[in-house]
PDB file of C-alpha atoms in Angstrom:
ATOM      1  CA  MET A   1      10.675 -15.490   6.752  1.00 74.00           C
ATOM      2  CA  LYS A   2       9.630 -12.231   8.221  1.00 80.00           C
ATOM      3  CA  ALA A   3      10.745  -8.402   5.649  1.00 89.00           C
ATOM      4  CA  PRO A   4      12.976  -6.195   7.114  1.00 95.00           C
ATOM      5  CA  LEU A   5      11.704  -2.403   8.561  1.00 97.00           C
ATOM      6  CA  ILE A   6      11.996   0.994   7.280  1.00 98.00           C
ATOM      7  CA  THR A   7      12.136   3.598   9.821  1.00 98.00           C
ATOM      8  CA  MET A   8       9.253   6.208   8.800  1.00 98.00           C
ATOM      9  CA  ASN A   9       9.321  10.042   8.545  1.00 98.00           C
ATOM     10  CA  ASP A  10       7.523  10.195  12.651  1.00 98.00           C
ATOM     11  CA  GLY A  11      10.429   7.334  13.746  1.00 98.00           C
ATOM     12  CA  HIS A  12       7.468   4.294  13.778  1.00 98.00           C
ATOM     13  CA  GLN A  13       8.622   1.143  11.958  1.00 98.00           C
ATOM     14  CA  ILE A  14       6.288  -0.653   8.547  1.00 98.00           C
ATOM     15  CA  PRO A  15       7.867  -4.394   7.286  1.00 98.00           C
ATOM     16  CA  ALA A  16       9.829  -3.656   3.593  1.00 98.00           C
ATOM     17  CA  ILE A  17       6.629  -5.566   1.919  1.00 98.00           C
ATOM     18  CA  GLY A  18       2.967  -6.063   3.255  1.00 97.00           C
ATOM     19  CA  LEU A  19       0.053  -8.563   2.213  1.00 96.00           C
ATOM     20  CA  GLY A  20      -3.274  -6.512   0.053  1.00 95.00           C
ATOM     21  CA  THR A  21      -6.320  -7.715   1.033  1.00 94.00           C
ATOM     22  CA  TYR A  22      -8.159  -6.086  -1.949  1.00 89.00           C
ATOM     23  CA  GLN A  23     -11.336  -8.942  -3.378  1.00 87.00           C
ATOM     24  CA  ILE A  24      -9.592 -10.747  -0.136  1.00 90.00           C
ATOM     25  CA  ARG A  25     -13.284 -11.190   1.771  1.00 92.00           C
ATOM     26  CA  GLY A  26     -14.941 -14.280   3.451  1.00 93.00           C
ATOM     27  CA  GLY A  27     -14.270 -17.625   5.101  1.00 94.00           C
ATOM     28  CA  ALA A  28     -11.463 -18.375   2.757  1.00 94.00           C
ATOM     29  CA  GLY A  29     -10.064 -15.094   3.016  1.00 94.00           C
ATOM     30  CA  LEU A  30      -9.834 -15.605   6.603  1.00 96.00           C
ATOM     31  CA  ASP A  31      -7.913 -18.714   5.780  1.00 95.00           C
ATOM     32  CA  GLN A  32      -5.764 -17.430   3.323  1.00 95.00           C
ATOM     33  CA  VAL A  33      -4.931 -14.504   5.714  1.00 96.00           C
ATOM     34  CA  LEU A  34      -4.496 -16.944   8.232  1.00 96.00           C
ATOM     35  CA  THR A  35      -1.971 -18.772   6.357  1.00 95.00           C
ATOM     36  CA  ALA A  36       0.090 -15.324   5.708  1.00 96.00           C
ATOM     37  CA  ILE A  37       0.416 -14.851   9.129  1.00 97.00           C
ATOM     38  CA  GLN A  38       1.466 -18.225   9.229  1.00 95.00           C
ATOM     39  CA  ASP A  39       4.453 -17.695   6.593  1.00 94.00           C
ATOM     40  CA  GLY A  40       5.229 -14.561   8.497  1.00 96.00           C
ATOM     41  CA  TYR A  41       3.424 -11.367   7.007  1.00 97.00           C
ATOM     42  CA  ARG A  42       3.169  -8.662   9.543  1.00 98.00           C
ATOM     43  CA  LEU A  43       2.243  -5.658   7.681  1.00 98.00           C
ATOM     44  CA  LEU A  44      -1.000  -6.231   6.666  1.00 98.00           C
ATOM     45  CA  ASP A  45      -3.359  -3.748   4.471  1.00 97.00           C
ATOM     46  CA  THR A  46      -7.262  -3.548   3.933  1.00 96.00           C
ATOM     47  CA  SER A  47      -9.495  -0.968   3.304  1.00 93.00           C
ATOM     48  CA  THR A  48     -12.880  -0.218   4.618  1.00 90.00           C
ATOM     49  CA  ASN A  49     -13.686   0.296   0.797  1.00 89.00           C
ATOM     50  CA  TYR A  50     -12.099  -3.698   0.459  1.00 84.00           C
ATOM     51  CA  ASP A  51     -15.070  -5.348   2.583  1.00 90.00           C
ATOM     52  CA  SER A  52     -12.032  -7.615   4.396  1.00 93.00           C
ATOM     53  CA  GLU A  53     -11.765  -5.432   7.461  1.00 96.00           C
ATOM     54  CA  GLY A  54     -13.564  -8.060   9.773  1.00 96.00           C
ATOM     55  CA  ILE A  55     -11.098 -10.885   8.354  1.00 97.00           C
ATOM     56  CA  VAL A  56      -8.275  -8.788   8.599  1.00 97.00           C
ATOM     57  CA  GLY A  57      -8.904  -9.104  12.517  1.00 97.00           C
ATOM     58  CA  GLU A  58     -10.357 -12.115  12.929  1.00 97.00           C
ATOM     59  CA  ALA A  59      -7.074 -13.297  11.317  1.00 98.00           C
ATOM     60  CA  ILE A  60      -5.095 -11.360  13.749  1.00 98.00           C
ATOM     61  CA  ARG A  61      -7.213 -12.926  16.878  1.00 97.00           C
ATOM     62  CA  ARG A  62      -7.207 -16.709  16.276  1.00 98.00           C
ATOM     63  CA  SER A  63      -3.027 -16.312  14.823  1.00 97.00           C
ATOM     64  CA  GLY A  64      -2.632 -16.576  18.526  1.00 97.00           C
ATOM     65  CA  ILE A  65       0.862 -13.351  17.596  1.00 97.00           C
ATOM     66  CA  PRO A  66       0.541 -10.760  19.630  1.00 98.00           C
ATOM     67  CA  ARG A  67      -0.938  -7.628  18.214  1.00 97.00           C
ATOM     68  CA  SER A  68       1.925  -6.140  18.728  1.00 97.00           C
ATOM     69  CA  GLU A  69       3.878  -7.687  15.824  1.00 97.00           C
ATOM     70  CA  PHE A  70       1.377  -6.479  13.496  1.00 98.00           C
ATOM     71  CA  PHE A  71       1.151  -3.451  11.175  1.00 98.00           C
ATOM     72  CA  VAL A  72      -2.180  -2.775  10.116  1.00 98.00           C
ATOM     73  CA  THR A  73      -3.319  -0.734   7.629  1.00 98.00           C
ATOM     74  CA  THR A  74      -6.377   0.645   6.574  1.00 97.00           C
ATOM     75  CA  LYS A  75      -7.844   3.527   4.721  1.00 97.00           C
ATOM     76  CA  LEU A  76     -10.713   6.212   5.069  1.00 97.00           C
ATOM     77  CA  PRO A  77     -13.624   6.291   2.227  1.00 95.00           C
ATOM     78  CA  GLY A  78     -13.836   9.597   0.251  1.00 94.00           C
ATOM     79  CA  LYS A  79     -17.243   9.625   1.405  1.00 94.00           C
ATOM     80  CA  TYR A  80     -16.477  10.843   5.092  1.00 96.00           C
ATOM     81  CA  HIS A  81     -13.762  13.603   4.148  1.00 97.00           C
ATOM     82  CA  HIS A  82     -15.068  16.089   6.305  1.00 97.00           C
ATOM     83  CA  TYR A  83     -14.160  16.124   9.249  1.00 98.00           C
ATOM     84  CA  GLU A  84     -16.608  14.863  12.339  1.00 98.00           C
ATOM     85  CA  ASP A  85     -17.719  12.357   9.797  1.00 98.00           C
ATOM     86  CA  ALA A  86     -13.783  11.163   9.467  1.00 98.00           C
ATOM     87  CA  LEU A  87     -12.878  11.380  13.175  1.00 98.00           C
ATOM     88  CA  MET A  88     -16.507   8.464  13.285  1.00 98.00           C
ATOM     89  CA  MET A  89     -14.857   6.535  10.716  1.00 97.00           C
ATOM     90  CA  ILE A  90     -11.720   5.578  11.400  1.00 98.00           C
ATOM     91  CA  GLN A  91     -13.634   4.879  15.575  1.00 98.00           C
ATOM     92  CA  GLU A  92     -15.987   2.032  13.135  1.00 97.00           C
ATOM     93  CA  SER A  93     -13.128   1.064  10.816  1.00 97.00           C
ATOM     94  CA  LEU A  94     -11.008  -0.151  15.128  1.00 98.00           C
ATOM     95  CA  PHE A  95     -15.059  -1.676  15.984  1.00 97.00           C
ATOM     96  CA  ARG A  96     -14.939  -3.622  12.849  1.00 96.00           C
ATOM     97  CA  MET A  97     -11.413  -5.005  13.151  1.00 97.00           C
ATOM     98  CA  GLY A  98     -11.632  -5.335  17.124  1.00 97.00           C
ATOM     99  CA  LEU A  99      -8.754  -4.028  17.689  1.00 98.00           C
ATOM    100  CA  ASP A 100      -7.326  -0.523  19.704  1.00 98.00           C
ATOM    101  CA  TYR A 101      -5.236   1.256  16.861  1.00 98.00           C
ATOM    102  CA  PHE A 102      -4.012   1.165  13.455  1.00 98.00           C
ATOM    103  CA  ASP A 103       0.132   1.246  12.800  1.00 98.00           C
ATOM    104  CA  LEU A 104      -1.164   3.221   9.502  1.00 98.00           C
ATOM    105  CA  TYR A 105      -3.977   4.640   8.522  1.00 98.00           C
ATOM    106  CA  LEU A 106      -4.432   5.985   4.704  1.00 98.00           C
ATOM    107  CA  ILE A 107      -6.551   8.525   3.157  1.00 98.00           C
ATOM    108  CA  HIS A 108      -8.241   6.367  -0.190  1.00 95.00           C
ATOM    109  CA  TRP A 109      -7.705   9.225  -2.615  1.00 95.00           C
ATOM    110  CA  PRO A 110      -7.072  13.020  -3.037  1.00 97.00           C
ATOM    111  CA  LEU A 111     -11.272  13.580  -4.471  1.00 95.00           C
ATOM    112  CA  PRO A 112      -9.483  17.109  -5.341  1.00 95.00           C
ATOM    113  CA  LYS A 113     -12.896  17.592  -7.702  1.00 92.00           C
ATOM    114  CA  ARG A 114     -14.143  17.487  -3.959  1.00 93.00           C
ATOM    115  CA  GLY A 115     -11.897  19.744  -1.829  1.00 94.00           C
ATOM    116  CA  LEU A 116     -11.645  17.987   1.138  1.00 97.00           C
ATOM    117  CA  TYR A 117      -9.077  16.427   1.563  1.00 97.00           C
ATOM    118  CA  VAL A 118      -7.170  18.968   3.689  1.00 98.00           C
ATOM    119  CA  GLU A 119     -10.195  18.059   6.313  1.00 98.00           C
ATOM    120  CA  ALA A 120      -9.867  14.626   6.038  1.00 98.00           C
ATOM    121  CA  TRP A 121      -5.930  14.978   6.859  1.00 98.00           C
ATOM    122  CA  GLN A 122      -6.452  17.597  10.248  1.00 98.00           C
ATOM    123  CA  ALA A 123      -9.245  14.145  11.427  1.00 98.00           C
ATOM    124  CA  LEU A 124      -5.908  11.575  10.762  1.00 98.00           C
ATOM    125  CA  VAL A 125      -3.872  13.911  12.787  1.00 98.00           C
ATOM    126  CA  THR A 126      -6.274  14.518  15.653  1.00 98.00           C
ATOM    127  CA  ALA A 127      -7.170  10.195  15.134  1.00 98.00           C
ATOM    128  CA  GLN A 128      -3.091  10.263  15.700  1.00 98.00           C
ATOM    129  CA  LYS A 129      -2.736  12.524  18.567  1.00 98.00           C
ATOM    130  CA  LEU A 130      -5.383  10.559  20.967  1.00 98.00           C
ATOM    131  CA  GLY A 131      -3.358   7.495  19.926  1.00 98.00           C
ATOM    132  CA  LEU A 132      -6.275   5.801  17.601  1.00 98.00           C
ATOM    133  CA  ILE A 133      -3.636   5.759  14.972  1.00 98.00           C
ATOM    134  CA  ARG A 134       0.423   5.659  15.523  1.00 98.00           C
ATOM    135  CA  SER A 135       1.352   6.604  11.277  1.00 98.00           C
ATOM    136  CA  ILE A 136      -0.406   8.459   9.095  1.00 98.00           C
ATOM    137  CA  GLY A 137      -1.141   8.638   5.804  1.00 98.00           C
ATOM    138  CA  VAL A 138      -2.603   9.419   2.431  1.00 98.00           C
ATOM    139  CA  SER A 139      -2.601   7.288  -1.078  1.00 97.00           C
ATOM    140  CA  ASN A 140      -2.766   8.011  -4.842  1.00 97.00           C
ATOM    141  CA  PHE A 141      -1.281  12.325  -3.879  1.00 98.00           C
ATOM    142  CA  GLU A 142       0.108  13.588  -6.881  1.00 97.00           C
ATOM    143  CA  PRO A 143       2.373  16.667  -5.231  1.00 98.00           C
ATOM    144  CA  GLU A 144       0.211  19.376  -5.517  1.00 97.00           C
ATOM    145  CA  HIS A 145      -2.119  17.246  -3.070  1.00 98.00           C
ATOM    146  CA  LEU A 146       0.579  16.825  -0.730  1.00 98.00           C
ATOM    147  CA  ASP A 147       2.229  20.092  -0.587  1.00 98.00           C
ATOM    148  CA  LYS A 148      -1.378  21.458   0.355  1.00 98.00           C
ATOM    149  CA  ILE A 149      -2.085  19.507   3.321  1.00 98.00           C
ATOM    150  CA  ILE A 150       1.509  19.305   4.140  1.00 98.00           C
ATOM    151  CA  GLU A 151       1.516  23.623   4.611  1.00 98.00           C
ATOM    152  CA  GLU A 152      -1.847  23.728   6.224  1.00 97.00           C
ATOM    153  CA  THR A 153      -1.033  21.546   9.336  1.00 97.00           C
ATOM    154  CA  GLY A 154       2.122  21.330   9.405  1.00 98.00           C
ATOM    155  CA  VAL A 155       2.363  17.742   9.686  1.00 98.00           C
ATOM    156  CA  THR A 156       3.988  14.713   6.926  1.00 98.00           C
ATOM    157  CA  PRO A 157       2.622  11.717   5.668  1.00 98.00           C
ATOM    158  CA  ALA A 158       4.724   8.577   6.275  1.00 98.00           C
ATOM    159  CA  ILE A 159       3.359   7.075   3.257  1.00 98.00           C
ATOM    160  CA  ASN A 160       2.316   7.650  -0.192  1.00 98.00           C
ATOM    161  CA  GLN A 161       0.412   4.576  -1.352  1.00 98.00           C
ATOM    162  CA  ILE A 162       0.591   5.235  -5.320  1.00 98.00           C
ATOM    163  CA  GLU A 163      -0.363   2.704  -8.031  1.00 97.00           C
ATOM    164  CA  LEU A 164       2.763   1.541  -8.890  1.00 97.00           C
ATOM    165  CA  HIS A 165       4.378  -1.629 -11.308  1.00 97.00           C
ATOM    166  CA  PRO A 166       6.884  -2.355 -14.639  1.00 97.00           C
ATOM    167  CA  TYR A 167       4.617  -0.805 -16.822  1.00 96.00           C
ATOM    168  CA  TRP A 168       3.733   2.342 -14.984  1.00 97.00           C
ATOM    169  CA  VAL A 169       7.166   2.685 -13.208  1.00 97.00           C
ATOM    170  CA  GLN A 170       5.653   6.696 -10.904  1.00 95.00           C
ATOM    171  CA  GLU A 171       9.989   8.012 -10.511  1.00 97.00           C
ATOM    172  CA  ARG A 172       8.251  11.569 -11.196  1.00 97.00           C
ATOM    173  CA  MET A 173       6.091  10.737  -7.678  1.00 98.00           C
ATOM    174  CA  VAL A 174       8.976   8.726  -6.262  1.00 98.00           C
ATOM    175  CA  LYS A 175      11.031  11.353  -6.283  1.00 98.00           C
ATOM    176  CA  ALA A 176       8.605  14.153  -5.067  1.00 98.00           C
ATOM    177  CA  ASN A 177       7.639  11.144  -2.269  1.00 98.00           C
ATOM    178  CA  GLU A 178      11.183  10.997  -1.494  1.00 98.00           C
ATOM    179  CA  GLU A 179      11.946  14.709  -1.809  1.00 98.00           C
ATOM    180  CA  ARG A 180       9.357  15.109   0.956  1.00 98.00           C
ATOM    181  CA  GLY A 181      10.404  12.125   3.053  1.00 98.00           C
ATOM    182  CA  ILE A 182       7.728  10.662   2.615  1.00 98.00           C
ATOM    183  CA  ILE A 183       8.001   6.401   1.935  1.00 98.00           C
ATOM    184  CA  SER A 184       6.287   4.889  -1.362  1.00 98.00           C
ATOM    185  CA  GLU A 185       4.163   1.932  -1.048  1.00 98.00           C
ATOM    186  CA  ALA A 186       3.124   0.234  -4.816  1.00 98.00           C
ATOM    187  CA  TRP A 187      -0.629  -0.680  -4.699  1.00 96.00           C
ATOM    188  CA  SER A 188      -0.746  -3.834  -7.441  1.00 95.00           C
ATOM    189  CA  PRO A 189       2.986  -3.782  -7.620  1.00 97.00           C
ATOM    190  CA  LEU A 190       2.685  -6.289  -9.971  1.00 96.00           C
ATOM    191  CA  GLY A 191      -0.207  -4.898 -12.212  1.00 91.00           C
ATOM    192  CA  ARG A 192      -3.059  -6.880 -11.622  1.00 77.00           C
ATOM    193  CA  GLY A 193      -2.943  -9.764 -14.354  1.00 71.00           C
ATOM    194  CA  SER A 194      -1.132  -7.029 -16.487  1.00 69.00           C
ATOM    195  CA  ASP A 195       1.778  -8.918 -18.935  1.00 90.00           C
ATOM    196  CA  ALA A 196       4.573  -7.210 -16.980  1.00 95.00           C
ATOM    197  CA  LEU A 197       5.618 -11.050 -15.344  1.00 95.00           C
ATOM    198  CA  LYS A 198       5.461 -12.177 -19.404  1.00 96.00           C
ATOM    199  CA  GLU A 199       7.613  -9.449 -20.393  1.00 97.00           C
ATOM    200  CA  ALA A 200      11.531 -10.621 -21.972  1.00 97.00           C
ATOM    201  CA  VAL A 201      13.569  -8.715 -19.756  1.00 98.00           C
ATOM    202  CA  ILE A 202      11.310 -10.650 -16.140  1.00 98.00           C
ATOM    203  CA  THR A 203      11.476 -13.805 -17.895  1.00 98.00           C
ATOM    204  CA  GLU A 204      15.289 -13.864 -18.261  1.00 98.00           C
ATOM    205  CA  LEU A 205      16.007 -11.875 -15.651  1.00 98.00           C
ATOM    206  CA  ALA A 206      13.939 -14.585 -13.424  1.00 98.00           C
ATOM    207  CA  GLU A 207      15.843 -17.367 -15.446  1.00 98.00           C
ATOM    208  CA  LYS A 208      19.085 -15.840 -14.291  1.00 98.00           C
ATOM    209  CA  TYR A 209      18.376 -15.459 -10.433  1.00 98.00           C
ATOM    210  CA  GLU A 210      16.909 -18.931 -10.239  1.00 98.00           C
ATOM    211  CA  LYS A 211      13.736 -16.990  -9.001  1.00 98.00           C
ATOM    212  CA  ASN A 212      10.132 -16.267 -10.502  1.00 97.00           C
ATOM    213  CA  PRO A 213       8.367 -13.266 -12.294  1.00 97.00           C
ATOM    214  CA  ALA A 214       6.283 -11.401  -9.413  1.00 97.00           C
ATOM    215  CA  GLN A 215       9.871 -12.066  -7.620  1.00 98.00           C
ATOM    216  CA  ILE A 216      12.087 -10.272  -9.981  1.00 98.00           C
ATOM    217  CA  ILE A 217       8.849  -7.082  -9.879  1.00 98.00           C
ATOM    218  CA  LEU A 218       8.874  -7.134  -5.875  1.00 98.00           C
ATOM    219  CA  ARG A 219      12.553  -6.654  -5.224  1.00 98.00           C
ATOM    220  CA  TRP A 220      12.474  -4.252  -8.038  1.00 98.00           C
ATOM    221  CA  HIS A 221      10.365  -2.704  -6.112  1.00 98.00           C
ATOM    222  CA  THR A 222      12.449  -2.710  -2.852  1.00 98.00           C
ATOM    223  CA  GLN A 223      15.233  -2.133  -4.199  1.00 98.00           C
ATOM    224  CA  ARG A 224      13.838   1.140  -5.687  1.00 97.00           C
ATOM    225  CA  GLY A 225      13.714   1.925  -2.036  1.00 97.00           C
ATOM    226  CA  ILE A 226       9.636   1.066  -2.232  1.00 98.00           C
ATOM    227  CA  ILE A 227       7.285  -1.199  -0.237  1.00 98.00           C
ATOM    228  CA  PRO A 228       4.811  -3.785  -2.125  1.00 98.00           C
ATOM    229  CA  ILE A 229       1.463  -4.254  -1.599  1.00 97.00           C
ATOM    230  CA  PRO A 230       1.112  -8.248  -3.452  1.00 96.00           C
ATOM    231  CA  LYS A 231      -2.498  -8.789  -2.828  1.00 90.00           C
ATOM    232  CA  SER A 232      -2.923 -13.128  -3.378  1.00 86.00           C
ATOM    233  CA  ARG A 233      -4.846 -15.562  -3.114  1.00 84.00           C
ATOM    234  CA  ASN A 234      -3.084 -18.593  -3.948  1.00 86.00           C
ATOM    235  CA  LEU A 235      -0.653 -20.028  -0.880  1.00 87.00           C
ATOM    236  CA  LEU A 236       2.335 -20.755  -2.672  1.00 91.00           C
ATOM    237  CA  HIS A 237       2.179 -17.318  -4.139  1.00 92.00           C
ATOM    238  CA  GLN A 238       1.749 -15.830  -0.837  1.00 93.00           C
ATOM    239  CA  ARG A 239       4.885 -17.296   0.282  1.00 94.00           C
ATOM    240  CA  GLU A 240       7.170 -16.706  -2.799  1.00 96.00           C
ATOM    241  CA  ASN A 241       6.367 -12.811  -2.456  1.00 96.00           C
ATOM    242  CA  LEU A 242       8.272 -13.079   0.640  1.00 96.00           C
ATOM    243  CA  ASP A 243      11.367 -15.340  -0.647  1.00 96.00           C
ATOM    244  CA  ILE A 244      12.874 -12.021  -2.154  1.00 98.00           C
ATOM    245  CA  TYR A 245      15.779 -11.471  -0.245  1.00 97.00           C
ATOM    246  CA  ASP A 246      18.504 -13.436  -1.394  1.00 96.00           C
ATOM    247  CA  PHE A 247      19.233 -11.547  -4.374  1.00 97.00           C
ATOM    248  CA  GLU A 248      20.431  -8.588  -6.059  1.00 98.00           C
ATOM    249  CA  LEU A 249      19.682  -6.875  -8.658  1.00 98.00           C
ATOM    250  CA  THR A 250      22.432  -4.347 -11.031  1.00 98.00           C
ATOM    251  CA  GLN A 251      21.278  -1.008 -11.488  1.00 98.00           C
ATOM    252  CA  THR A 252      21.685  -1.606 -15.591  1.00 98.00           C
ATOM    253  CA  GLU A 253      18.724  -4.481 -14.782  1.00 98.00           C
ATOM    254  CA  ILE A 254      16.357  -2.077 -12.300  1.00 98.00           C
ATOM    255  CA  GLU A 255      17.006   1.097 -14.933  1.00 98.00           C
ATOM    256  CA  ARG A 256      16.219  -2.098 -18.058  1.00 98.00           C
ATOM    257  CA  ILE A 257      12.826  -3.010 -16.690  1.00 98.00           C
ATOM    258  CA  ASN A 258      12.213   0.502 -15.939  1.00 98.00           C
ATOM    259  CA  LEU A 259      11.523   0.642 -19.128  1.00 98.00           C
ATOM    260  CA  LEU A 260       8.966  -1.330 -19.120  1.00 97.00           C
ATOM    261  CA  GLU A 261       6.716   1.907 -18.812  1.00 96.00           C
ATOM    262  CA  LYS A 262       3.873   2.834 -20.956  1.00 94.00           C
ATOM    263  CA  ALA A 263       2.398   5.700 -21.758  1.00 92.00           C
ATOM    264  CA  ASP A 264      -1.151   5.087 -20.993  1.00 89.00           C
ATOM    265  CA  GLY A 265      -0.533   2.084 -18.010  1.00 91.00           C
ATOM    266  CA  ARG A 266      -2.117   2.909 -15.661  1.00 91.00           C
ATOM    267  CA  ILE A 267      -3.912  -0.614 -15.201  1.00 87.00           C
ATOM    268  CA  GLU A 268      -7.942   1.028 -15.443  1.00 82.00           C
ATOM    269  CA  GLY A 269      -7.127   5.297 -15.979  1.00 79.00           C
ATOM    270  CA  GLN A 270      -7.147   6.399 -12.238  1.00 86.00           C
ATOM    271  CA  ASP A 271      -5.996   9.636 -12.562  1.00 83.00           C
ATOM    272  CA  PRO A 272      -5.911  10.338  -9.489  1.00 87.00           C
ATOM    273  CA  ASN A 273      -6.499  14.255 -10.221  1.00 83.00           C
ATOM    274  CA  GLU A 274      -9.992  13.303 -12.088  1.00 82.00           C
ATOM    275  CA  TYR A 275     -11.006   9.549  -9.946  1.00 79.00           C
ATOM    276  CA  GLU A 276     -13.595  10.053  -8.580  1.00 77.00           C
ATOM    277  CA  GLU A 277     -13.967   7.132  -5.908  1.00 71.00           C
ATOM    278  CA  PHE A 278     -16.795   4.538  -5.927  1.00 55.00           C
ATOM    279  CA  ASP A 279     -19.613   5.736  -2.738  1.00 50.00           C
TER     280      ASP A 279
END
């Protein structure tokens, strides 16, 4: 089972759903990623800060599947936003993963209080020209951050990966990304241990479509044009999360799920204008 492909603004294609690897580590994590690959996942999302780059690279090698079939994403930590530091970290991550290039590389957080994200973006532009990265993007960027890097470099991100789930619907950011030709990706698309899976509208739709609540939420994402990156160590859940393309929610049902949004819906209150990424 493989996800459909979506074409980004740079012409490259990305799978419509991916596997997140936050807190997936060590030998057990390696086995979990390998099983996910066997089930059909090709978009593998990691980060230097997740401490899972090594197992993702190893899983790719052990899978026996050609590197060209994978879409590998990792992210730049906040402490490496200086131009030269960023270029060195991109290379370090490639060595850690045993890869020649990344399909997508993101700035993990803008950290506007530090004011170095334009410099970091310039490093990604350079790395792309050097062939180290195929597509470049950002994560947790607000409209003003997007506009600044676009104005300074003339290069628009292909992806903006943001917190997005039924309690944090992000219509404003999804629209802002769309207006700039940027695809939205969703981290913690199920809400990371939230109660969204138990909401009446979700369970009602799960019964109607003979799916589980997670599949309803993931389909809600994809029908909004968003690429969800669910993380699961559970092998059955991994497989089920891919199985979302044999039904379709109505627009009314999508809007009913949108109504679950909460004013304080962020998982950990991580406001990109205020959040200071751990060093």
